[in-house]
Coordinates of C-alpha atoms in Angstrom, one line a residue:
X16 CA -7.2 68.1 108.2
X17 CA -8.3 64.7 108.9
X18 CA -11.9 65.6 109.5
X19 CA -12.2 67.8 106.2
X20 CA -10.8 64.7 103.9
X21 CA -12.9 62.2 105.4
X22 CA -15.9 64.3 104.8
X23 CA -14.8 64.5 101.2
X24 CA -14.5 61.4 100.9
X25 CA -17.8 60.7 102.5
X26 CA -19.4 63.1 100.0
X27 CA -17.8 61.0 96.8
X28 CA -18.7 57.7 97.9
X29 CA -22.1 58.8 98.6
X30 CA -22.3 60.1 94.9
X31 CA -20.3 57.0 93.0
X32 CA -23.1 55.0 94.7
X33 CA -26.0 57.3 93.8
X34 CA -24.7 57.4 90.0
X35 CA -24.4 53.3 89.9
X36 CA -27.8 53.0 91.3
X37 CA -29.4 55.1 88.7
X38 CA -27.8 53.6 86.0
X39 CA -28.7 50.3 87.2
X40 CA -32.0 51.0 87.5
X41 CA -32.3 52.6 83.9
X42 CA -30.7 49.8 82.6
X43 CA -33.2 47.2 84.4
X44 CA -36.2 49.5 83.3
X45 CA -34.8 49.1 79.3
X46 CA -34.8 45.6 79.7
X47 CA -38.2 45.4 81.0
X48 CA -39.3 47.5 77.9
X49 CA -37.7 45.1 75.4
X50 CA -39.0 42.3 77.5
X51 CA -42.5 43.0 77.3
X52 CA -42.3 44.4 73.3
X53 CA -39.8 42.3 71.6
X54 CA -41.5 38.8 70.7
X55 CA -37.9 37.6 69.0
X56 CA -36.8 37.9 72.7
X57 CA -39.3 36.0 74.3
X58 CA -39.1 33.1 72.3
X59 CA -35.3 33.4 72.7
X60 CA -35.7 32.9 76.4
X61 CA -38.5 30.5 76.1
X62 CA -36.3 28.3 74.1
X63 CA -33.4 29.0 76.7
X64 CA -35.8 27.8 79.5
X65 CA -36.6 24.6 77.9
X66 CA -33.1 24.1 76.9
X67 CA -32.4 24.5 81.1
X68 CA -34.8 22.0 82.0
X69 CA -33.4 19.6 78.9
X70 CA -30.1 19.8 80.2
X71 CA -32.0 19.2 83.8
X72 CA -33.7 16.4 82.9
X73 CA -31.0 14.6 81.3
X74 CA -28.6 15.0 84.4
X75 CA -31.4 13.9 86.4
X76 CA -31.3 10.5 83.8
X77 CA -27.9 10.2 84.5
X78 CA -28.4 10.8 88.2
X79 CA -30.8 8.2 88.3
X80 CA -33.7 9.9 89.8
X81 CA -37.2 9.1 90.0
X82 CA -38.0 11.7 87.0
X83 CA -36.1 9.3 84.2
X84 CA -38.3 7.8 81.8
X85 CA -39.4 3.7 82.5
X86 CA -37.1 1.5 80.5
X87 CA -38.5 -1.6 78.4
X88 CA -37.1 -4.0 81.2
X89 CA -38.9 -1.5 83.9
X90 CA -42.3 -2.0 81.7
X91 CA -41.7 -5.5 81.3
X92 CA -41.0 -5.9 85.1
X93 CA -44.2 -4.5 86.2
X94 CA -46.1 -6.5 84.0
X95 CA -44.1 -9.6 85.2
X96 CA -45.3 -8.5 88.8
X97 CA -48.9 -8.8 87.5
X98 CA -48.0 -12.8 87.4
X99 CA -48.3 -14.8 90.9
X100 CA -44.8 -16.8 91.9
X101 CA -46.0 -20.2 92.7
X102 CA -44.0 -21.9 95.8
X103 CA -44.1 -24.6 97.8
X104 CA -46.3 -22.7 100.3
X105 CA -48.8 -21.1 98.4
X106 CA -49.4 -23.2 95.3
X107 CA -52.4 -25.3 96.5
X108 CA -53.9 -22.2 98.2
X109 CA -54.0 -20.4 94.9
X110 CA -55.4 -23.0 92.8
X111 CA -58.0 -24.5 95.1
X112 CA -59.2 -20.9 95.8
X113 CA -59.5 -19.6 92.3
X114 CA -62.3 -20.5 89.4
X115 CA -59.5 -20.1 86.6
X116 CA -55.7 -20.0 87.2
X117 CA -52.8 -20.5 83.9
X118 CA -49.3 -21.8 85.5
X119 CA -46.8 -21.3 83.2
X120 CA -44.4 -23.9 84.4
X121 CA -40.7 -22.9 83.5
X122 CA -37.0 -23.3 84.3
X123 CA -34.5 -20.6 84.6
X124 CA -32.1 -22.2 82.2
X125 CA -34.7 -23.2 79.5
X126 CA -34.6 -21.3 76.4
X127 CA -38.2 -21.4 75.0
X128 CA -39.4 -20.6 78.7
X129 CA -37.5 -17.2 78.4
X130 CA -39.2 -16.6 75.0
X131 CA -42.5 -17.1 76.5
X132 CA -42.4 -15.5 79.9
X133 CA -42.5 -11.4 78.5
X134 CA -45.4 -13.0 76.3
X135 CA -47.3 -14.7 79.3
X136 CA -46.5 -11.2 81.1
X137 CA -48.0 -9.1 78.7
X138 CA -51.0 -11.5 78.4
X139 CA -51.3 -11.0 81.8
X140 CA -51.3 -7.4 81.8
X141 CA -54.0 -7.1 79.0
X142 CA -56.4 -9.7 80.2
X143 CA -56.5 -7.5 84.0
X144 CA -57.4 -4.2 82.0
X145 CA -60.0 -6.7 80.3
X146 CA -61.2 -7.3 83.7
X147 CA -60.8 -11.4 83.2
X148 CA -61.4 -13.4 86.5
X149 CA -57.9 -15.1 85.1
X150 CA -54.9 -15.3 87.7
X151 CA -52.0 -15.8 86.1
X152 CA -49.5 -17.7 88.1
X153 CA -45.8 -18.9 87.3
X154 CA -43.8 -21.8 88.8
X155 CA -39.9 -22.2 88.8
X156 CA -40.2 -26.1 88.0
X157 CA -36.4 -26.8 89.1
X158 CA -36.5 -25.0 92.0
X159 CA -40.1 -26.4 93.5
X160 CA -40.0 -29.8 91.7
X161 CA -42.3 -31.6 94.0
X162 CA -45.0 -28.7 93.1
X163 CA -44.0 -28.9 89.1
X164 CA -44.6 -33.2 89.8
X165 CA -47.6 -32.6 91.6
X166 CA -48.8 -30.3 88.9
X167 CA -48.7 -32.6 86.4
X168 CA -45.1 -30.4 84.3
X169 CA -43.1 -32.7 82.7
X170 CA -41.4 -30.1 80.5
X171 CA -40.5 -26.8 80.0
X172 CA -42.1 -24.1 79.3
X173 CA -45.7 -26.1 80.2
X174 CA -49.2 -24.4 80.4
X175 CA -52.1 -25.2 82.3
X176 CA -55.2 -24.3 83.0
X177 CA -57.3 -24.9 86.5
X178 CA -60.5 -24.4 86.7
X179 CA -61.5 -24.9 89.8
X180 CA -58.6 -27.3 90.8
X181 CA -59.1 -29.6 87.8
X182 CA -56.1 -29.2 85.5
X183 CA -56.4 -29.2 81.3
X184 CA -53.6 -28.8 78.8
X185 CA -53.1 -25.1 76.8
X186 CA -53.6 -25.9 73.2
X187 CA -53.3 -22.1 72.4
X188 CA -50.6 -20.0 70.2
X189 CA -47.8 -18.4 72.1
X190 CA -47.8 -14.8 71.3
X191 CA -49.1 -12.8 74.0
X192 CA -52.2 -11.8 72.1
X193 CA -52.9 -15.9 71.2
X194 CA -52.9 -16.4 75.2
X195 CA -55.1 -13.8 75.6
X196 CA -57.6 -15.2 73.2
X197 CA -57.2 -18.6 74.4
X198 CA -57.9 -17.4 78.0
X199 CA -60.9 -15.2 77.5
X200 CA -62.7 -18.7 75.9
X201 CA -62.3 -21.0 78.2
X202 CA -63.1 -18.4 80.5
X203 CA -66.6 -17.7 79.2
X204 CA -65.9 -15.4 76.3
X205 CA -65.5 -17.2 72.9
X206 CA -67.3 -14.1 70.8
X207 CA -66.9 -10.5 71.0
X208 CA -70.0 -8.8 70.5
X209 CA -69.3 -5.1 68.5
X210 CA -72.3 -2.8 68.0
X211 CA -71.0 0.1 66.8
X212 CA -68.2 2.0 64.0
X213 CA -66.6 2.9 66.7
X214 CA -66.2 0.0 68.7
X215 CA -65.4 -2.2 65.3
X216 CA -62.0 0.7 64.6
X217 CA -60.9 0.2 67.8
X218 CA -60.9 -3.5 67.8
X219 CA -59.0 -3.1 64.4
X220 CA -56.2 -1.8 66.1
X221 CA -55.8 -4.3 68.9
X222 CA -56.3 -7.5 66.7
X223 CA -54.8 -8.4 63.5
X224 CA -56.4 -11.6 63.0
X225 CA -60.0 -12.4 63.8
X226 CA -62.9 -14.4 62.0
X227 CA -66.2 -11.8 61.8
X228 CA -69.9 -13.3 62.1
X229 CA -72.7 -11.5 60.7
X230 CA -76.4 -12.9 61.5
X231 CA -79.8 -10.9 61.4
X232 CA -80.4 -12.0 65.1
X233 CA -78.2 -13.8 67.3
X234 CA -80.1 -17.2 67.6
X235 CA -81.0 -19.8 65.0
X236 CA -79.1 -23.0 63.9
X237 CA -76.5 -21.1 62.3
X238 CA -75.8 -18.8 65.1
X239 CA -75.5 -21.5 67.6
X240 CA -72.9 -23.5 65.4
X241 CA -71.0 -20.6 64.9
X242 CA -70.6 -20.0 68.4
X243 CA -69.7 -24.0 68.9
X244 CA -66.8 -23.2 66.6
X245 CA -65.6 -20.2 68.6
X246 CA -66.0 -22.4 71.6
X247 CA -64.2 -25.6 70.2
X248 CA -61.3 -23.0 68.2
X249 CA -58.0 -22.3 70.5
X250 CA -56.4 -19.3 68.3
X251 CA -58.7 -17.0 66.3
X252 CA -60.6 -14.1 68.1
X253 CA -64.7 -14.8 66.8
X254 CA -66.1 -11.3 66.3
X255 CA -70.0 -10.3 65.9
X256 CA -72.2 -7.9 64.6
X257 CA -76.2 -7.5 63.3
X258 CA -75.2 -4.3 61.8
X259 CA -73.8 -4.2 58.2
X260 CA -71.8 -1.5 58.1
X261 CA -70.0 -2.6 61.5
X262 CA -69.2 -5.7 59.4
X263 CA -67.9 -3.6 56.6
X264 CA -65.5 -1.7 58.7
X265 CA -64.4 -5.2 59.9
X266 CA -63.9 -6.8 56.4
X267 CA -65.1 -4.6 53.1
X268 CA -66.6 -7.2 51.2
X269 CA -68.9 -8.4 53.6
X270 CA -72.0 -9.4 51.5
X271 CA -75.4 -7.6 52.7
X272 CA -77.4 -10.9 53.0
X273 CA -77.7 -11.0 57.2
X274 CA -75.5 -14.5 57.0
X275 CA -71.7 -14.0 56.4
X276 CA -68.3 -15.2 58.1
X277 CA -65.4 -14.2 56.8
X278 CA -61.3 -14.7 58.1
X279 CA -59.0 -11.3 58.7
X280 CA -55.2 -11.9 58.7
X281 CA -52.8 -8.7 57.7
X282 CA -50.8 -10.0 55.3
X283 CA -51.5 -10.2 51.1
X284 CA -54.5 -12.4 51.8
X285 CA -55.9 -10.4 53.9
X286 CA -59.8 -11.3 53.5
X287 CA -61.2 -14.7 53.0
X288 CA -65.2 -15.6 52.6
X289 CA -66.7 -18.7 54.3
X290 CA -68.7 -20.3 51.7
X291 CA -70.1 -23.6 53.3
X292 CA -72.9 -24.5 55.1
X293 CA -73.0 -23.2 58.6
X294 CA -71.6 -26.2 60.6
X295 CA -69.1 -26.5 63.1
X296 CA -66.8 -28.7 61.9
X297 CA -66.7 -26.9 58.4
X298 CA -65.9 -23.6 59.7
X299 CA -63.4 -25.5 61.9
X300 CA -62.0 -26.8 58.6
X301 CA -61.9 -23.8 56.9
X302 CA -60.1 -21.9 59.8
X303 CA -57.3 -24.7 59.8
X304 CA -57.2 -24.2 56.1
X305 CA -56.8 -20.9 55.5
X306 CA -55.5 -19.5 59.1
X307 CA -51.8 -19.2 58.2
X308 CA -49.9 -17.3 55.9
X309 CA -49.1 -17.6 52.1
X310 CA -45.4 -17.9 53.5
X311 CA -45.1 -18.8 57.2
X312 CA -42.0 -18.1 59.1
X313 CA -41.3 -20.7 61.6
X314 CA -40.6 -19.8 65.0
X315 CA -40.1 -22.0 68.1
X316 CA -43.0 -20.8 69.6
X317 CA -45.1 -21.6 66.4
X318 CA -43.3 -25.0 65.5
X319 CA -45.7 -27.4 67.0
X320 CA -48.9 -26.0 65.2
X321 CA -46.7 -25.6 62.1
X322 CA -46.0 -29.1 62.2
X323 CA -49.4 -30.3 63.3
X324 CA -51.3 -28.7 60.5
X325 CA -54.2 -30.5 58.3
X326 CA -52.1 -29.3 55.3
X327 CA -49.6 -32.6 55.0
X328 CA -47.7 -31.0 52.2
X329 CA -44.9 -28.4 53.4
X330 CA -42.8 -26.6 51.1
X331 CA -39.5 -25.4 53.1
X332 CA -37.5 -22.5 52.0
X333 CA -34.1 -22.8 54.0
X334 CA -32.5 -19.1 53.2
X335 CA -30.5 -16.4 54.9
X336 CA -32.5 -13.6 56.1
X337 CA -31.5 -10.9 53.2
X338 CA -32.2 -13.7 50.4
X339 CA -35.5 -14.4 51.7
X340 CA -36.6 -10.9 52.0
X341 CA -35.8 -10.7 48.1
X342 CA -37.7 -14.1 47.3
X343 CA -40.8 -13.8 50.2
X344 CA -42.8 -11.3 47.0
X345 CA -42.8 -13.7 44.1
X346 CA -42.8 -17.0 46.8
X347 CA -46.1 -15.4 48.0
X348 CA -47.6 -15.2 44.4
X349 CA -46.5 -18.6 43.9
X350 CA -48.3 -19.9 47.6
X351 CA -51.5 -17.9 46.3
X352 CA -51.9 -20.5 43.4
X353 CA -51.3 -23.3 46.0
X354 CA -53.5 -22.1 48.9
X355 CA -55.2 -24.9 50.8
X356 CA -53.0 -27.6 49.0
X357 CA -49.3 -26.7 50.1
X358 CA -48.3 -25.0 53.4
X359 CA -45.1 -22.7 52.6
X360 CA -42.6 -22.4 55.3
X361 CA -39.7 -20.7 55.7
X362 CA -36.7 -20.9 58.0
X363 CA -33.6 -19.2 58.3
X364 CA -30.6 -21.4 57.5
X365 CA -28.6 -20.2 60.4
X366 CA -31.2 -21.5 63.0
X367 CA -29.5 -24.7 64.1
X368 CA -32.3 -25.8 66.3
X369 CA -35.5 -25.6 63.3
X370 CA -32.8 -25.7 60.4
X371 CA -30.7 -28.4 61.0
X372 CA -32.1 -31.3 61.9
X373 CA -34.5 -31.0 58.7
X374 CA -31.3 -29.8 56.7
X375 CA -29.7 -33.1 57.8
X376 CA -32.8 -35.3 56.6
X377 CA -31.5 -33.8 53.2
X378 CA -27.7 -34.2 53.7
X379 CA -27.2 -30.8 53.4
X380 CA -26.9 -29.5 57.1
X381 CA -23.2 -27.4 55.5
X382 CA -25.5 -25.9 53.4
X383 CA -25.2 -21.9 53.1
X384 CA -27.3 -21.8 50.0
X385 CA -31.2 -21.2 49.8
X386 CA -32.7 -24.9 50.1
X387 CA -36.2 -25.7 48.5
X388 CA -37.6 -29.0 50.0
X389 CA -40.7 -30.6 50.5
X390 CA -42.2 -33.0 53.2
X391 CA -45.3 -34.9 52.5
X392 CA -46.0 -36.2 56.0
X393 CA -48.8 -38.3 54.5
X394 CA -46.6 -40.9 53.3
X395 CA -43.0 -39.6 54.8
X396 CA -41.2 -38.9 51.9
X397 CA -39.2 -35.9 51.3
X398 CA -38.5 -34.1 48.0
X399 CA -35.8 -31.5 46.7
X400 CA -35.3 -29.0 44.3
X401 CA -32.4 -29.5 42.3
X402 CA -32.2 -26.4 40.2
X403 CA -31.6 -23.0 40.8
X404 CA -35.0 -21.7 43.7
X405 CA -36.3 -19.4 41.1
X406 CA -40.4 -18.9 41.6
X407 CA -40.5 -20.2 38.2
X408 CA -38.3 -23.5 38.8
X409 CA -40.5 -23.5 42.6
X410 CA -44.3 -23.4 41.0
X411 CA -43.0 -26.5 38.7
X412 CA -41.6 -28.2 41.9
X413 CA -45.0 -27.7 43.6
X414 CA -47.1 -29.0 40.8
X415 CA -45.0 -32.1 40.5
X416 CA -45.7 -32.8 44.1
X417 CA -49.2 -32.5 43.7
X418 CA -49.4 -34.3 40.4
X419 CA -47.3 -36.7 42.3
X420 CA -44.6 -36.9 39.2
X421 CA -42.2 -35.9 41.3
X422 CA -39.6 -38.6 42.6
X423 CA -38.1 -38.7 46.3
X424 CA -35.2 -37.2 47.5
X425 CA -33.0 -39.8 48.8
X426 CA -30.0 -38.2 50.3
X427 CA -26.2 -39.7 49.1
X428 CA -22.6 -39.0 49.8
X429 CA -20.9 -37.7 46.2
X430 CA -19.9 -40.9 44.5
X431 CA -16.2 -42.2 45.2
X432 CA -13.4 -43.1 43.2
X433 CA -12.4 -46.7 45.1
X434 CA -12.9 -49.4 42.6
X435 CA -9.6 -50.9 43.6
X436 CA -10.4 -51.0 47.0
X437 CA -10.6 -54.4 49.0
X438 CA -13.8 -52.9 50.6
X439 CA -16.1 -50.8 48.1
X440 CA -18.0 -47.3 49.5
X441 CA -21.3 -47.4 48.8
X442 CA -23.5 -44.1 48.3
X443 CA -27.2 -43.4 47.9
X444 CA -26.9 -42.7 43.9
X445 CA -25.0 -46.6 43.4
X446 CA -26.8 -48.4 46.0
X447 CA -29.0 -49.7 42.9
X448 CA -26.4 -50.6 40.1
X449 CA -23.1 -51.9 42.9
X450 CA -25.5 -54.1 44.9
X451 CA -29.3 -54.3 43.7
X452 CA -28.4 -55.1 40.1
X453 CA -24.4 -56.5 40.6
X454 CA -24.4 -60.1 39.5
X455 CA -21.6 -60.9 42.5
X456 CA -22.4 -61.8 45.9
X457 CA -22.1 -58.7 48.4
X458 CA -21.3 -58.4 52.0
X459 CA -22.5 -54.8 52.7
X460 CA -21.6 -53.4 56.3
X461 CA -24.3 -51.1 57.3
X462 CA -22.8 -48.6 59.8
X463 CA -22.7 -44.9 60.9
X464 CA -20.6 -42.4 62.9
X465 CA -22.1 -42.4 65.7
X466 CA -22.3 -46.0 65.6
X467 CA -20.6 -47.8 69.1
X468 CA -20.1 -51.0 68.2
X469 CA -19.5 -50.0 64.7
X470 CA -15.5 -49.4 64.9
X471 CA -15.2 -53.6 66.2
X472 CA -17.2 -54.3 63.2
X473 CA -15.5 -52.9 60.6
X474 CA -12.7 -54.5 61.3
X475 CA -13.6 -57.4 61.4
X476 CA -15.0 -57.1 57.9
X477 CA -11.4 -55.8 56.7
X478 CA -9.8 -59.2 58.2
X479 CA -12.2 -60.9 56.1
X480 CA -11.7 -59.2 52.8
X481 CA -8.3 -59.9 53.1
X482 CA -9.1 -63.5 54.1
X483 CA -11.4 -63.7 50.6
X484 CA -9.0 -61.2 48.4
X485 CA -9.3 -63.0 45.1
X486 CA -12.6 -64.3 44.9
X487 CA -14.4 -63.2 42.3
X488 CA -17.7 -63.8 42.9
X489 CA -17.7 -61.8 46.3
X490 CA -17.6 -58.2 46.8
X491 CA -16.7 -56.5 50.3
X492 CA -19.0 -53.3 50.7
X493 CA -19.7 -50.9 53.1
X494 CA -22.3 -47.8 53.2
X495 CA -22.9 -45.1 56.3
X496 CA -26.5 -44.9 56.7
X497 CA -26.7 -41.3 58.3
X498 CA -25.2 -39.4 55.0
X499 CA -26.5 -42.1 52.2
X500 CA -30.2 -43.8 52.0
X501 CA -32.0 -45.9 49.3
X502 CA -35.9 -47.0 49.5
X503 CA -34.9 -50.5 49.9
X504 CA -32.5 -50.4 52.3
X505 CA -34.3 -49.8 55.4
X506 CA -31.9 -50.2 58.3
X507 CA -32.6 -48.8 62.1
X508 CA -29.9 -51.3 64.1
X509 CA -26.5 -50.3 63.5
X510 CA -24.4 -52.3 62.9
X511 CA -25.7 -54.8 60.5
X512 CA -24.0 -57.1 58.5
X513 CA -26.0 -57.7 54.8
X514 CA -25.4 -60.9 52.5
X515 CA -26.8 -60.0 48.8
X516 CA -26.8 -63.5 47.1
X517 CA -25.9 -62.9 43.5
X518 CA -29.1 -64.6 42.4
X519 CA -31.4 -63.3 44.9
X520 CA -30.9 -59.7 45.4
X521 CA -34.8 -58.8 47.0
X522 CA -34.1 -61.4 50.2
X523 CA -30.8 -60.1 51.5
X524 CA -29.5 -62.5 54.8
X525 CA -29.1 -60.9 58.1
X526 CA -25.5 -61.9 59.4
X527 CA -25.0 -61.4 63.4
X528 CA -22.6 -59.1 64.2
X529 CA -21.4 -60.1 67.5
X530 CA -20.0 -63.3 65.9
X531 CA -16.5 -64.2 65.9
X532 CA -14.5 -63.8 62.7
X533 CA -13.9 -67.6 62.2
X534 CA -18.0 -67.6 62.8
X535 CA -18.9 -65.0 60.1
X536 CA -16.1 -66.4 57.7
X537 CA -17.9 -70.1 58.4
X538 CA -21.5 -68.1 57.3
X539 CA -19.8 -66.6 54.0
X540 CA -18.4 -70.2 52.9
X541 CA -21.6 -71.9 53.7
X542 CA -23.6 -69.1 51.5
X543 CA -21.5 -69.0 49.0
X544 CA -21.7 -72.5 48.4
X545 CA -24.9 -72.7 48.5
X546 CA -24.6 -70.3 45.3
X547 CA -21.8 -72.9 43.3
X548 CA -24.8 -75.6 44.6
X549 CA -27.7 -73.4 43.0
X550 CA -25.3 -72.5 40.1
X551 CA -24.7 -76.6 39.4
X552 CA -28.5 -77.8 39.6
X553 CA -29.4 -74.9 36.7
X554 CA -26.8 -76.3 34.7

């Protein structure tokens, strides 16, 4: 009995298993069929397959693992690691055994040296694939500050070139692609030479500013002063050619004659013709002239050859980044009539270092409004406009300031209600009717906020106003020179202590402000009698 049913049983299983695999195998056969005919499916499993090794590659992101795609900072870091780090041990070493080494002398706390160092990295990094005989070289001034003495870096960030151990200041831009430029010429490569299309588009895309040279041969007087220029210039890439239609790609309207230069900036004015004689200085002149933009946006890294520029007259628009964006059109159209006369800045509002302290020249450093101002550095005055910065109201600004109609700006605190005041306020706007043209003697206290000494002072001069309270002929005043000004009141020494005599207002006497009060009230009674004296002997 036992033996028959576990035959049986034997039998069934064998078949149940024999039934399964057949249908298994049909069903694996179908699938191959559909496989190999049905395109829907393969793409269906294609996309499936990438969608696995997606899903891989992003867990493998998240995992961290050597397959995740460089970050900016990664990029930046191996670039940085292009750059030598300078230290007590190996900084003579490096500069007495190279030709050419830039330090870029910095501190870790310093601002503008963190602005600069990914720009000195990618510099780096660009002038190796050039193949430039350039080290670059870095030097934590505050943590080596024998080396940074020895050096000759004072400040930070500081660039300097060796050439063969003899150290020269960088006079160069800051931008990485300014560095570069600077580098490869005082490294033996003022001029690019281009002889082909080819070569000429692919320069295109690397440079966006450049001067372009085109000469029938590459010798002759004009030649050599053009390379003297690209010698003596520290910013602008020189570019070369004897063929006309590499010059074309380079700048259209190059003119077929065999003798053409011609400056490339991307921005409205994009092409400008050279049309002097071929001397070094004039094409130097011309460069300074014509190398910025219609509207220039001040940076910290461009400040210094902002300020520094042949053009004397600036134009300042003080704005918020938004209202700029909507004025930068029609201030451009208005720069375009102005080009090589007025230099047109601009600087956002908000920026307390580059805003402020010119904001404050104006008395308006709480300003959130757009500011127009000008500076005319030739004879350091400053002008503002008044009206509403509209590029119709800002072309008559700028042709009063070349016409030279236009008054100065002299900054003043609104004018105060404090006529019955024992000591008179003085502003800017009544500096000229309450003390140049007042028929009383004045006593005018020159001080400012952040005057010391100037606290002791004023009261001192409230003593005495009380001393003189009914004396007609003498007027207590006081002004605060860092909010009011007036072109003949020309003060530096705070405090000072100012007697107008009523009959000589132009030679105003110098008290000393470290008198006693019985000493200053002995200098008042002595002056003013020698006014009753004057007075009697006209009469």
């Amino acid at each position: 009995m036992y033996t028959i049913k576990t035959s049986s049983r034997l039998i069934y299983l064998t078949l149940t298993l024999f039934i399964l695999l057949s249908f298994f195998v049909t069903i694996i056969t179908s699938d191959s069929t559909n496989f190999d005919n049905d395109d829907d499916d393969l793409e269906g499993m294609e996309e499936l397959m990438a969608l696995d090794e997606e899903e891989g590659f992003q867990e493998q992101q998240q995992e961290g693992t050597h397959h995740a795609k460089p970050s900016e900072a990664e990029v930046l870091s191996k670039a940085q690691r292009i750059v030598l780090e300078l230290n007590n041990d190996n900084t003579k070493r490096v500069i007495d055994g190279n030709e050419f080494v830039l330090v870029l002398g910095y501190a870790p706390w310093c601002a503008r040296s963190a602005e600069l160092m990914p720009q000195f990295a990618e510099a780096a990094t660009e002038l190796k694939e050039l193949g430039s005989p350039l080290l670059m070289a870095k030097l934590d001034a505050e943590r080596y500050p024998k080396v940074a003495s020895n050096l000759g870096i004072k400040g930070f960030p500081t660039l300097l070139l060796f050439v063969n151990g003899s150290s020269q200041a960088y006079t160069g831009g800051f931008t990485s692609q300014e560095i570069v430029i600077w580098a490869r010429k005082k490294t033996g490569v003022p001029v690019i030479r281009i002889k082909s299309v080819t070569k000429a588009k692919e320069f295109l895309k690397k440079h966006s500013m450049f001067t372009v040279g085109l000469f029938e041969k590459f010798e002759g007087s004009e030649y050599e002063e053009f390379v003297k220029a690209a010698t003596s210039d520290n910013e602008i890439q020189f570019v070369e050619t004897t063929d006309i239609d590499v010059a074309h790609v380079l700048f259209p309207d190059t003119k077929p004659n065999n003798l053409f230069l011609g400056l490339v900036k991307s921005e409205p004015e994009k092409y400008t013709t050279y049309e002097s004689t071929f001397r070094k200085d004039k094409i130097l002149q011309f460069l300074d002239y014509n190398k910025f933009p219609l509207v220039t946006v001040v940076t910290e890294l461009n400040s210094v050859r902002v300020y520094s520029s042949p053009i004397k007259i600036q134009v300042y628009v003080f704005a918020g980044a938004d209202d700029f964006k909507n004025l930068l059109g029609p201030l451009q159209d208005v720069a375009r009539k102005f080009k090589s006369e007025l230099m047109f800045l601009y600087v956002d509002i908000r920026d307390d270092n580059l805003a402020k302290p010119f904001l404050t020249l104006l008395g308006l450093e709480e300003s959130e409004d757009t500011v127009v101002a000008a500076f005319d550095n030739r004879i350091s005055s400053k002008y503002l406009l008044e009206s509403d910065p509209i590029p119709s109201k800002i072309e008559e600004f700028c042709l009063g300031l070349l016409h030279g109609t236009l008054a100065p700006y002299y900054k003043s605190q609104p004018i105060p209600d404090d006529k019955e005041s024992s000591i008179q306020t003085i502003v800017g706007k009544t500096f000229e009717d309450l003390v140049l043209s007042s028929s009383k003697n004045i006593l005018l206290e020159v001080h400012t906020p952040w005057c010391i000494n100037c606290e002791a002072t004023s009261k001192q001069i409230e003593k005495l106003a009380k001393h003189f309270k009914g004396l007609d002929n003498l007027i207590f005043a006081r002004i605060d020179a860092s909010a009011n000004e007036h072109p003949k009141l020309q003060i530096d020494d705070y405090p000072t202590l100012l007697f107008y005599p009523a009959d000589d207002k132009s030679n105003p006497i110098k008290f000393p402000t470290k008198s006693s009060l019985k000493d200053l009230a002995a200098l008042i009674n002595k002056n003013l009698k020698a006014q009753d004296h004057t007075t009697k002997d006209e009469l």
